[in-house]
């Protein structure tokens, strides 16, 4: 019988577990904590304390696993797993939160856990699970996992379609070996510090955000050490997950990497959350890789979307566009004119298509000049535009650029297209994503859906032609030797959708 | 990968119209069509080994 491994933490080791919960729970609770640790590392971000992330440091674990690891029998009128969770929570070892799509049924809510910080700072070792029944159960899960999830037509985590299976298959044949890891991590930290310093100069960035950055820079050494540790842990986690993947131990992976999200069905794989500096070292079938990306992706897709919306043949024929078109008309009490539908926004693109060379064919450079905000850096301008399109209302109301209010900045950057942006943020697309639906996310929801359509289309072309790829949202990692021919194939494909789309080789 | 739904010959219009319908046949076929033969064409996943356990 194969013995699976878990992390044992000095902070709360297997003997501590045994003393607290008895011999029978030694490896179950150990496995529970080990899985939470690995999953947390995958999602952990050095900026997590700054963000409004739904599950700040919390990670999901399925009820099936919770019950198996912590015990599904009832003792003194309470399930063993619940007693253990409560006890671990009371001792400050874990924290938990219930979340999910059914606000009326507490029992159907999902479980999310957060480990005490000590788990990430203490010494840990990799040890065998010395429990026959637990090893047998894990082995069974591993053997059934892929057959169970592949081909299931279910949105989100549980189902795997052909594109996901293809990427999983490609990822099995990949390697990630970084000889001088310390140097690569140092480069990443330096570019992060540079990014923070640049942000301090962004006029429109709020005082609160700047203060958070300053806090990090104030104790730079502490920040560097914290980030260094996290990046090392991320590298180790991805390395061990790659081994599990190659060994067919899919259930043992830290996370359900291969899935589509509920936000436009974007694809995730084992490398989606891997930092760019690590990605440079990925090899497919032993070959170096290059990145082919969709240039100015989101903003090009926005243009394409407006074009569909303004095209009388399409806005009534294509289900998705028709739905939005009708909702916009209803919002405007039955009448909508070209200007309100963002037609002027299209004219700008005609201009950039004709005079693009002047701006390196870069939309952000073009719009920055047109808005007269040339003193903002490209990154600052891009983030400002993204905030206007995708930001929460509360963030937007606070936005200020020198003496200009949010309404004035929006006018400056979007011109008459601002009406369309406002309208798109006001219609309901609840039926598109019932989980955690928010009106302000409408534009990103629409753009992600269209972007994924384009990425699926070109992915299909690559599969048909036998090319291997790993998708990273709006780009693909491909074999270096095939980079140019793939770029040509993708450009030939997207050109027939619209000339605004271009894939470039990075 | 000959068994995957070939879209090379489809007009872009057909593709976009088909794909953007929420439950279109094209999308369904692209995502899940002929799954078993597709699985066999993959190079690294050992399906037999998985199901034999």
Coordinates of C-alpha atoms in Angstrom, one line a residue:
Chain A
X1 CA 0.0 0.0 0.0
X2 CA 1.3 3.4 -1.0
X3 CA 2.0 5.8 1.8
X4 CA 1.0 9.3 1.1
X5 CA 2.8 12.3 2.7
X6 CA 1.8 15.2 4.7
X7 CA 3.5 18.2 6.2
X8 CA 4.1 18.1 9.9
X9 CA 4.4 21.5 11.5
X10 CA 6.6 22.2 14.6
X11 CA 3.9 24.7 15.7
X12 CA 1.3 22.0 16.0
X13 CA 2.8 18.7 15.3
X14 CA 1.4 15.1 15.2
X15 CA 2.0 14.5 18.9
X16 CA 0.1 17.7 19.7
X17 CA -2.8 16.5 17.6
X18 CA -2.7 13.1 19.3
X19 CA -2.7 14.6 22.8
X20 CA -5.7 16.8 21.9
X21 CA -7.8 14.5 19.8
X22 CA -6.6 10.9 20.4
X23 CA -4.5 8.5 18.4
X24 CA -7.2 7.8 15.8
X25 CA -7.2 11.4 14.6
X26 CA -3.4 11.8 14.5
X27 CA -3.1 11.6 10.7
X28 CA -6.6 12.8 9.8
X29 CA -6.2 16.1 11.5
X30 CA -2.6 16.2 10.2
X31 CA -3.8 15.7 6.6
X32 CA -6.5 18.4 7.2
X33 CA -3.9 21.0 8.3
X34 CA -1.4 19.9 5.6
X35 CA -3.9 20.3 2.8
X36 CA -5.0 23.7 4.1
X37 CA -1.4 24.8 4.3
X38 CA -0.6 23.9 0.7
X39 CA -3.8 25.4 -0.7
X40 CA -3.2 28.6 1.2
X41 CA 0.2 28.9 -0.3
X42 CA -1.3 28.6 -3.8
X43 CA -3.6 31.5 -3.2
X44 CA -1.6 33.6 -0.7
X45 CA -0.6 37.0 -2.0
X46 CA 1.8 39.5 -0.5
X47 CA -0.8 42.2 -0.9
X48 CA -3.7 40.2 0.6
X49 CA -4.0 42.5 3.6
X50 CA -4.6 45.4 1.3
X51 CA -7.3 43.9 -0.9
X52 CA -10.9 43.3 -0.7
X53 CA -10.5 39.6 -1.5
X54 CA -13.5 37.6 -0.7
X55 CA -11.6 35.0 1.2
X56 CA -8.7 36.9 2.6
X57 CA -6.3 34.1 3.5
X58 CA -9.2 31.7 3.8
X59 CA -9.3 28.6 1.6
X60 CA -12.1 26.2 0.7
X61 CA -12.2 22.5 1.7
X62 CA -14.9 20.2 0.6
X63 CA -17.3 18.7 3.1
X64 CA -16.3 15.2 2.0
X65 CA -12.7 15.8 2.9
X66 CA -13.6 17.5 6.2
X67 CA -15.7 14.6 7.3
X68 CA -13.1 12.0 6.2
X69 CA -10.2 13.7 7.9
X70 CA -11.9 14.8 11.1
X71 CA -14.5 12.1 11.6
X72 CA -18.1 11.7 10.6
X73 CA -19.4 9.9 13.6
X74 CA -21.6 11.6 16.2
X75 CA -20.2 11.9 19.8
X76 CA -22.3 13.4 22.6
X77 CA -24.8 14.7 20.0
X78 CA -22.3 16.5 17.8
X79 CA -20.4 15.3 14.7
X80 CA -16.8 14.7 15.5
X81 CA -15.6 16.9 12.6
X82 CA -17.5 19.8 14.0
X83 CA -16.2 19.3 17.5
X84 CA -12.6 19.3 16.1
X85 CA -13.2 22.4 14.0
X86 CA -14.6 24.3 17.0
X87 CA -11.8 23.1 19.2
X88 CA -9.1 24.2 16.7
X89 CA -10.8 27.5 16.3
X90 CA -11.0 28.1 20.0
X91 CA -7.3 27.4 20.4
X92 CA -6.5 29.9 17.7
X93 CA -5.0 27.2 15.5
X94 CA -7.5 27.8 12.7
X95 CA -10.2 30.3 11.9
X96 CA -13.2 29.4 9.9
X97 CA -15.9 31.2 7.8
X98 CA -19.0 30.0 6.1
X99 CA -19.8 31.2 2.6
X100 CA -21.7 30.2 -0.4
X101 CA -24.5 30.7 -2.8
X102 CA -27.4 29.7 -0.6
X103 CA -28.0 32.5 2.0
X104 CA -31.1 30.8 3.4
X105 CA -29.7 27.4 4.2
X106 CA -26.8 27.6 6.6
X107 CA -26.0 23.9 6.2
X108 CA -25.4 24.2 2.5
X109 CA -22.8 27.0 2.9
X110 CA -19.2 26.1 2.1
X111 CA -16.5 25.9 4.7
X112 CA -13.5 28.2 4.4
X113 CA -10.5 27.9 6.8
X114 CA -7.6 30.2 7.7
X115 CA -4.5 28.8 9.4
X116 CA -2.7 30.6 12.1
X117 CA 0.3 32.6 10.7
X118 CA 2.7 30.3 12.8
X119 CA 2.1 27.5 10.3
X120 CA 3.9 29.6 7.6
X121 CA 6.8 30.6 9.8
X122 CA 7.6 27.5 11.8
X123 CA 9.8 24.5 10.7
X124 CA 8.0 21.7 8.9
X125 CA 8.9 18.3 7.6
X126 CA 7.4 15.9 5.1
X127 CA 6.2 12.7 6.8
X128 CA 4.5 9.5 5.8
X129 CA 0.8 8.9 6.7
X130 CA 1.0 5.8 8.9
X131 CA -2.7 5.0 8.6
X132 CA -3.8 2.2 6.3
X133 CA -7.4 3.4 6.1
X134 CA -6.5 7.0 5.3
X135 CA -3.9 6.0 2.7
X136 CA -6.4 3.6 1.1
X137 CA -9.1 6.4 1.0
X138 CA -6.6 8.9 -0.6
X139 CA -5.6 6.3 -3.2
X140 CA -9.2 5.6 -4.1
X141 CA -9.9 9.3 -4.5
X142 CA -6.8 9.7 -6.7
X143 CA -7.8 6.8 -9.0
X144 CA -11.4 8.1 -9.4
X145 CA -10.8 11.8 -9.5
X146 CA -10.1 12.4 -13.2
X147 CA -12.7 10.0 -14.5
X148 CA -15.1 11.6 -12.1
X149 CA -14.6 15.2 -13.2
X150 CA -13.8 14.9 -17.0
X151 CA -16.6 15.4 -19.4
X152 CA -19.1 16.7 -16.7
X153 CA -21.1 19.6 -18.0
X154 CA -21.0 21.6 -14.9
X155 CA -20.0 25.2 -14.6
X156 CA -17.0 26.1 -12.4
X157 CA -14.9 23.8 -10.3
X158 CA -16.5 20.4 -10.7
X159 CA -16.6 19.8 -14.5
X160 CA -13.7 19.5 -16.9
X161 CA -14.2 20.1 -20.6
X162 CA -11.9 19.2 -23.5
X163 CA -9.9 22.4 -23.3
X164 CA -9.1 21.8 -19.6
X165 CA -8.2 18.2 -20.2
X166 CA -5.9 19.2 -23.0
X167 CA -4.1 21.7 -20.8
X168 CA -3.8 19.2 -18.0
X169 CA -2.3 16.7 -20.5
X170 CA 0.2 19.4 -21.7
X171 CA 1.1 20.4 -18.1
X172 CA 2.0 16.8 -17.2
X173 CA 4.7 17.1 -19.8
X174 CA 6.1 20.3 -18.4
X175 CA 9.0 21.0 -16.1
X176 CA 9.9 23.9 -13.9
X177 CA 13.5 24.0 -12.7
X178 CA 15.1 27.2 -11.4
X179 CA 18.8 26.7 -10.7
X180 CA 19.4 30.1 -9.1
X181 CA 16.1 30.5 -7.2
X182 CA 17.4 33.1 -4.8
X183 CA 18.4 35.4 -7.6
X184 CA 15.0 35.0 -9.4
X185 CA 13.2 35.7 -6.2
X186 CA 15.4 38.8 -5.6
X187 CA 14.5 40.1 -9.0
X188 CA 10.8 39.6 -8.3
X189 CA 11.1 41.4 -5.0
X190 CA 13.0 44.3 -6.6
X191 CA 10.4 44.8 -9.3
X192 CA 7.7 44.6 -6.6
X193 CA 9.4 47.3 -4.6
X194 CA 9.8 49.4 -7.8
X195 CA 6.1 49.0 -8.5
X196 CA 5.3 50.2 -5.0
X197 CA 7.6 53.3 -5.4
X198 CA 6.0 54.1 -8.8
X199 CA 2.5 53.9 -7.3
X200 CA 3.4 56.4 -4.6
X201 CA 3.7 58.9 -7.5
X202 CA 0.3 58.2 -9.0
X203 CA -1.7 61.4 -8.5
X204 CA -5.1 59.6 -8.4
X205 CA -4.2 56.8 -6.0
X206 CA -6.0 57.4 -2.7
X207 CA -4.2 58.2 0.6
X208 CA -5.3 55.0 2.2
X209 CA -3.7 52.9 -0.6
X210 CA -0.5 55.0 -0.4
X211 CA -0.4 54.6 3.3
X212 CA -0.5 50.8 3.0
X213 CA 2.4 50.9 0.5
X214 CA 4.3 53.2 2.8
X215 CA 3.9 50.8 5.7
X216 CA 5.5 48.1 3.6
X217 CA 8.4 50.3 2.5
X218 CA 8.8 51.6 6.0
X219 CA 10.0 48.3 7.3
X220 CA 11.5 47.1 4.0
X221 CA 13.6 44.3 5.5
X222 CA 10.6 42.8 7.2
X223 CA 8.6 43.0 3.9
X224 CA 11.5 41.5 1.9
X225 CA 11.8 38.5 4.3
X226 CA 8.1 37.9 4.3
X227 CA 7.9 38.0 0.5
X228 CA 11.0 35.9 0.1
X229 CA 9.6 33.2 2.4
X230 CA 6.3 33.2 0.5
X231 CA 7.9 32.9 -2.9
X232 CA 10.0 30.0 -1.7
X233 CA 7.0 28.3 -0.4
X234 CA 5.1 28.9 -3.7
X235 CA 8.0 27.4 -5.7
X236 CA 8.1 24.3 -3.4
X237 CA 4.3 23.9 -3.7
X238 CA 4.2 24.1 -7.4
X239 CA 7.2 21.7 -7.7
X240 CA 5.5 19.1 -5.5
X241 CA 2.2 19.5 -7.3
X242 CA 4.0 18.9 -10.6
X243 CA 5.3 15.6 -9.2
X244 CA 1.8 14.6 -8.2
X245 CA 0.5 15.6 -11.6
X246 CA 3.1 13.4 -13.4
X247 CA 2.3 10.6 -11.0
X248 CA -1.4 10.8 -11.7
X249 CA -2.2 11.7 -8.1
X250 CA -4.7 14.4 -9.1
X251 CA -6.6 14.4 -5.8
X252 CA -3.4 15.1 -4.0
X253 CA -2.9 18.5 -5.8
X254 CA -3.0 21.5 -3.5
X255 CA -5.9 22.9 -5.4
X256 CA -8.4 22.1 -8.2
X257 CA -6.1 23.9 -10.6
X258 CA -7.8 22.8 -13.9
X259 CA -11.1 24.6 -13.9
X260 CA -13.1 27.4 -15.4
X261 CA -14.4 30.3 -13.3
X262 CA -17.9 31.7 -13.1
X263 CA -16.6 35.0 -14.4
X264 CA -16.7 34.4 -18.2
X265 CA -15.5 30.8 -17.9
X266 CA -11.8 31.8 -17.8
X267 CA -9.5 28.9 -17.7
X268 CA -7.1 28.1 -14.8
X269 CA -4.3 25.6 -14.8
X270 CA -1.4 24.7 -12.5
X271 CA 0.6 27.8 -13.7
X272 CA -2.2 30.4 -13.7
X273 CA -1.1 31.8 -10.3
X274 CA 2.6 31.3 -10.9
X275 CA 4.5 34.6 -11.0
X276 CA 5.9 35.7 -14.3
X277 CA 9.5 35.4 -13.1
X278 CA 8.9 31.6 -12.4
X279 CA 7.0 31.2 -15.7
X280 CA 10.0 32.1 -17.7
X281 CA 11.6 28.8 -16.7
X282 CA 8.7 26.5 -17.7
X283 CA 9.6 23.9 -20.3
X284 CA 7.1 21.9 -22.5
X285 CA 8.4 18.5 -23.5
X286 CA 11.9 19.7 -22.4
X287 CA 11.8 22.8 -24.7
X288 CA 12.0 26.4 -23.6
X289 CA 8.8 28.4 -23.9
X290 CA 7.8 31.8 -25.2
X291 CA 4.6 33.8 -24.5
X292 CA 2.2 34.8 -27.2
X293 CA -0.3 37.3 -26.0
X294 CA -3.4 39.2 -27.2
X295 CA -2.3 42.8 -27.3
X296 CA -4.3 45.3 -25.2
X297 CA -6.7 42.4 -24.7
X298 CA -9.4 43.9 -22.5
X299 CA -9.7 47.2 -24.3
X300 CA -9.7 45.6 -27.7
X301 CA -12.4 43.3 -26.6
X302 CA -14.3 46.3 -25.3
X303 CA -14.1 47.9 -28.8
X304 CA -15.3 44.6 -30.4
X305 CA -18.2 44.4 -27.9
X306 CA -19.3 48.0 -28.8
X307 CA -19.0 47.1 -32.5
X308 CA -21.3 44.1 -32.0
X309 CA -23.7 46.3 -30.0
X310 CA -23.9 48.9 -32.8
X311 CA -24.3 46.4 -35.6
X312 CA -28.0 45.9 -36.4
X313 CA -27.4 42.5 -37.8
X314 CA -25.7 41.2 -34.7
X315 CA -27.3 43.1 -31.8
X316 CA -30.6 41.3 -32.5
X317 CA -29.2 37.9 -33.6
X318 CA -26.5 37.0 -31.1
X319 CA -28.2 36.0 -27.9
X320 CA -25.6 37.5 -25.5
X321 CA -25.5 40.9 -27.3
X322 CA -29.2 40.9 -27.8
X323 CA -29.8 40.5 -24.1
X324 CA -27.5 43.5 -23.2
X325 CA -28.9 45.6 -26.1
X326 CA -32.5 45.1 -24.9
X327 CA -31.6 45.8 -21.3
X328 CA -29.9 49.0 -22.4
X329 CA -32.9 50.1 -24.4
X330 CA -35.2 49.4 -21.4
X331 CA -32.9 51.3 -19.1
X332 CA -33.2 54.3 -21.4
X333 CA -37.0 54.0 -21.5
X334 CA -37.3 52.5 -24.9
X335 CA -35.0 54.7 -26.9
X336 CA -31.2 54.7 -27.4
X337 CA -29.1 56.7 -29.8
X338 CA -25.7 56.0 -31.3
X339 CA -23.9 58.2 -29.0
X340 CA -25.4 56.5 -25.9
X341 CA -24.2 53.1 -27.5
X342 CA -20.7 54.3 -27.6
X343 CA -20.4 54.9 -31.3
X344 CA -17.9 57.7 -30.7
X345 CA -15.7 55.3 -28.9
X346 CA -15.5 53.3 -32.2
X347 CA -14.3 56.4 -34.1
X348 CA -11.3 56.7 -31.9
X349 CA -10.3 53.2 -32.9
X350 CA -10.6 54.0 -36.5
X351 CA -8.2 56.8 -35.8
X352 CA -5.7 54.6 -33.9
X353 CA -5.9 52.0 -36.7
X354 CA -4.9 54.7 -39.2
X355 CA -2.3 56.5 -37.1
X356 CA -1.3 53.7 -34.8
X357 CA 2.4 53.8 -35.5
X358 CA 2.6 57.2 -33.7
X359 CA 1.5 55.5 -30.5
X360 CA 3.3 52.2 -31.0
X361 CA -0.1 50.8 -31.8
X362 CA -0.7 50.9 -28.1
X363 CA -4.3 51.9 -27.1
X364 CA -3.2 53.2 -23.7
X365 CA -0.6 55.5 -25.1
X366 CA -3.1 56.8 -27.6
X367 CA -5.9 57.5 -25.1
X368 CA -3.4 59.0 -22.7
X369 CA -2.4 61.6 -25.3
X370 CA -5.9 62.2 -26.3
X371 CA -7.1 62.8 -22.8
X372 CA -4.2 65.2 -22.2
X373 CA -2.9 63.1 -19.3
X374 CA 0.6 62.7 -20.8
X375 CA 2.2 63.4 -17.4
X376 CA 0.8 60.1 -16.1
X377 CA 3.0 57.1 -16.7
X378 CA 1.5 54.4 -19.0
X379 CA 1.0 52.1 -16.0
X380 CA -0.7 54.8 -14.0
X381 CA -3.0 55.7 -16.9
X382 CA -3.8 52.1 -17.6
X383 CA -4.7 51.4 -14.0
X384 CA -6.8 54.6 -13.9
X385 CA -8.8 53.5 -16.9
X386 CA -9.3 50.0 -15.5
X387 CA -10.5 51.5 -12.2
X388 CA -13.1 53.6 -14.1
X389 CA -14.3 50.6 -16.1
X390 CA -14.1 47.9 -13.4
X391 CA -13.9 49.7 -10.0
X392 CA -16.4 49.5 -7.2
X393 CA -18.8 52.5 -6.8
X394 CA -17.3 53.3 -3.4
X395 CA -13.8 53.4 -4.9
X396 CA -14.9 55.6 -7.8
X397 CA -16.7 58.2 -5.6
X398 CA -13.4 58.7 -3.8
X399 CA -11.4 59.0 -7.0
X400 CA -9.7 62.4 -7.5
X401 CA -7.1 63.5 -10.0
X402 CA -5.6 66.7 -8.7
X403 CA -8.6 69.0 -8.5
X404 CA -10.8 66.8 -10.8
X405 CA -13.6 64.7 -9.4
X406 CA -14.5 61.2 -10.6
X407 CA -17.1 62.5 -13.0
X408 CA -14.7 64.9 -14.5
X409 CA -11.9 62.3 -14.9
X410 CA -14.4 59.9 -16.4
X411 CA -15.4 62.6 -18.9
X412 CA -11.8 63.3 -19.8
X413 CA -10.8 59.7 -20.3
X414 CA -14.0 58.2 -21.8
X415 CA -15.6 61.2 -23.6
X416 CA -19.1 60.5 -24.6
X417 CA -18.6 56.7 -24.1
X418 CA -19.0 57.4 -20.4
X419 CA -22.8 57.1 -20.9
X420 CA -22.5 53.6 -22.2
X421 CA -20.1 52.7 -19.3
X422 CA -22.6 54.1 -16.8
X423 CA -25.5 52.2 -18.4
X424 CA -23.5 49.0 -18.5
X425 CA -22.9 49.3 -14.8
X426 CA -26.7 49.8 -14.2
X427 CA -28.3 46.8 -16.0
X428 CA -28.7 43.5 -14.3
X429 CA -26.7 40.5 -15.5
X430 CA -27.6 38.5 -12.4
X431 CA -28.5 35.5 -14.6
X432 CA -24.9 35.4 -15.9
X433 CA -23.3 34.8 -12.6
X434 CA -25.6 34.2 -9.6
X435 CA -22.8 33.7 -7.2
X436 CA -21.6 36.9 -5.7
X437 CA -23.2 39.0 -8.4
X438 CA -22.3 42.7 -8.3
X439 CA -23.5 45.3 -10.8
X440 CA -20.1 47.1 -10.9
X441 CA -18.6 43.8 -12.3
X442 CA -20.8 43.8 -15.4
X443 CA -18.2 45.2 -17.8
X444 CA -15.5 42.8 -16.7
X445 CA -18.0 40.0 -16.8
X446 CA -18.9 40.8 -20.4
X447 CA -15.3 41.4 -21.5
X448 CA -14.1 38.2 -19.8
X449 CA -16.8 36.2 -21.6
X450 CA -15.9 37.6 -25.0
X451 CA -12.1 37.3 -24.3
X452 CA -12.6 33.6 -23.4
X453 CA -14.5 33.1 -26.7
X454 CA -11.5 34.4 -28.6
X455 CA -9.1 32.3 -26.5
X456 CA -11.2 29.2 -27.0
X457 CA -11.4 29.8 -30.7
X458 CA -7.6 30.0 -31.1
X459 CA -7.0 27.2 -28.6
X460 CA -9.1 25.0 -30.8
X461 CA -7.0 25.9 -33.8
X462 CA -3.8 25.0 -31.8
X463 CA -5.3 21.6 -30.8
X464 CA -6.4 20.9 -34.4
X465 CA -2.8 21.6 -35.5
X466 CA -1.2 19.6 -32.7
X467 CA 0.5 22.5 -31.0
X468 CA 0.9 22.3 -27.2
X469 CA 0.1 25.4 -25.1
X470 CA -0.6 26.6 -21.6
X471 CA -3.0 29.4 -21.3
X472 CA -2.4 32.3 -18.9
X473 CA -5.6 34.3 -19.3
X474 CA -4.9 36.6 -22.3
X475 CA -1.7 34.8 -23.4
X476 CA -0.3 31.4 -24.2
X477 CA 3.0 29.7 -23.3
X478 CA 4.2 27.7 -26.3
X479 CA 7.4 26.0 -27.4
X480 CA 10.0 28.5 -28.4
X481 CA 10.6 26.7 -31.7
X482 CA 6.9 27.0 -32.6
X483 CA 6.4 30.5 -31.4
X484 CA 6.4 32.3 -34.8
X485 CA 4.2 29.8 -36.6
X486 CA 1.7 29.8 -33.7
X487 CA 1.6 33.6 -33.7
X488 CA 0.8 33.5 -37.4
X489 CA -1.9 30.9 -36.9
X490 CA -3.5 32.8 -34.1
X491 CA -3.4 36.1 -36.0
X492 CA -4.9 34.5 -39.1
X493 CA -7.7 33.3 -36.9
X494 CA -8.5 36.5 -35.0
X495 CA -8.2 38.7 -38.0
X496 CA -11.4 37.1 -39.3
X497 CA -13.1 38.1 -36.1
X498 CA -11.9 41.7 -36.2
X499 CA -8.7 43.5 -37.2
X500 CA -8.4 45.1 -33.8
X501 CA -7.1 41.8 -32.4
X502 CA -3.4 41.1 -32.7
X503 CA -1.3 38.4 -31.0
X504 CA 2.3 39.4 -30.3
X505 CA 5.3 37.3 -29.4
X506 CA 6.9 38.4 -26.1
Chain B
X1 CA -6.3 15.8 -33.1
X2 CA -8.5 14.9 -36.0
X3 CA -11.6 14.0 -34.0
X4 CA -12.0 17.4 -32.4
X5 CA -14.7 19.6 -33.9
X6 CA -13.0 21.3 -36.7
X7 CA -13.8 25.0 -36.9
X8 CA -11.4 25.9 -39.6
X9 CA -14.1 25.7 -42.2
X10 CA -16.7 27.6 -40.2
X11 CA -17.4 31.2 -41.2
X12 CA -16.5 33.6 -38.4
X13 CA -20.1 34.8 -38.3
X14 CA -21.2 31.2 -37.7
X15 CA -18.7 30.7 -35.0
X16 CA -19.5 33.9 -33.1
X17 CA -23.2 33.4 -33.4
X18 CA -22.9 29.8 -32.4
X19 CA -20.5 30.3 -29.6
X20 CA -22.2 33.2 -28.0
X21 CA -25.6 31.5 -27.7
X22 CA -25.6 30.3 -24.2
X23 CA -26.2 26.6 -24.9
X24 CA -25.4 26.4 -28.5
X25 CA -24.6 23.1 -30.2
X26 CA -21.3 24.3 -31.5
X27 CA -20.1 25.3 -28.0
X28 CA -21.4 22.0 -26.6
X29 CA -19.6 20.1 -29.3
X30 CA -16.4 22.0 -28.8
X31 CA -16.4 21.6 -25.1
X32 CA -17.7 18.0 -24.7
X33 CA -18.2 16.4 -28.1
X34 CA -16.7 13.0 -28.8
X35 CA -15.1 13.1 -25.4
X36 CA -14.0 9.4 -25.3
X37 CA -12.0 9.6 -28.6
X38 CA -10.6 12.9 -27.5
X39 CA -9.3 11.4 -24.3
X40 CA -7.5 8.7 -26.2
X41 CA -5.6 11.2 -28.2
X42 CA -4.1 12.8 -25.2
X43 CA -0.5 11.8 -24.7
X44 CA 0.3 12.0 -21.0
X45 CA -2.8 11.0 -19.1
X46 CA -2.8 7.2 -18.3
X47 CA -6.6 6.6 -18.5
X48 CA -6.3 2.8 -18.3
X49 CA -4.1 2.9 -15.3
X50 CA -6.6 5.2 -13.5
X51 CA -9.7 3.1 -14.2
X52 CA -8.0 -0.3 -13.5
X53 CA -7.5 0.5 -9.9

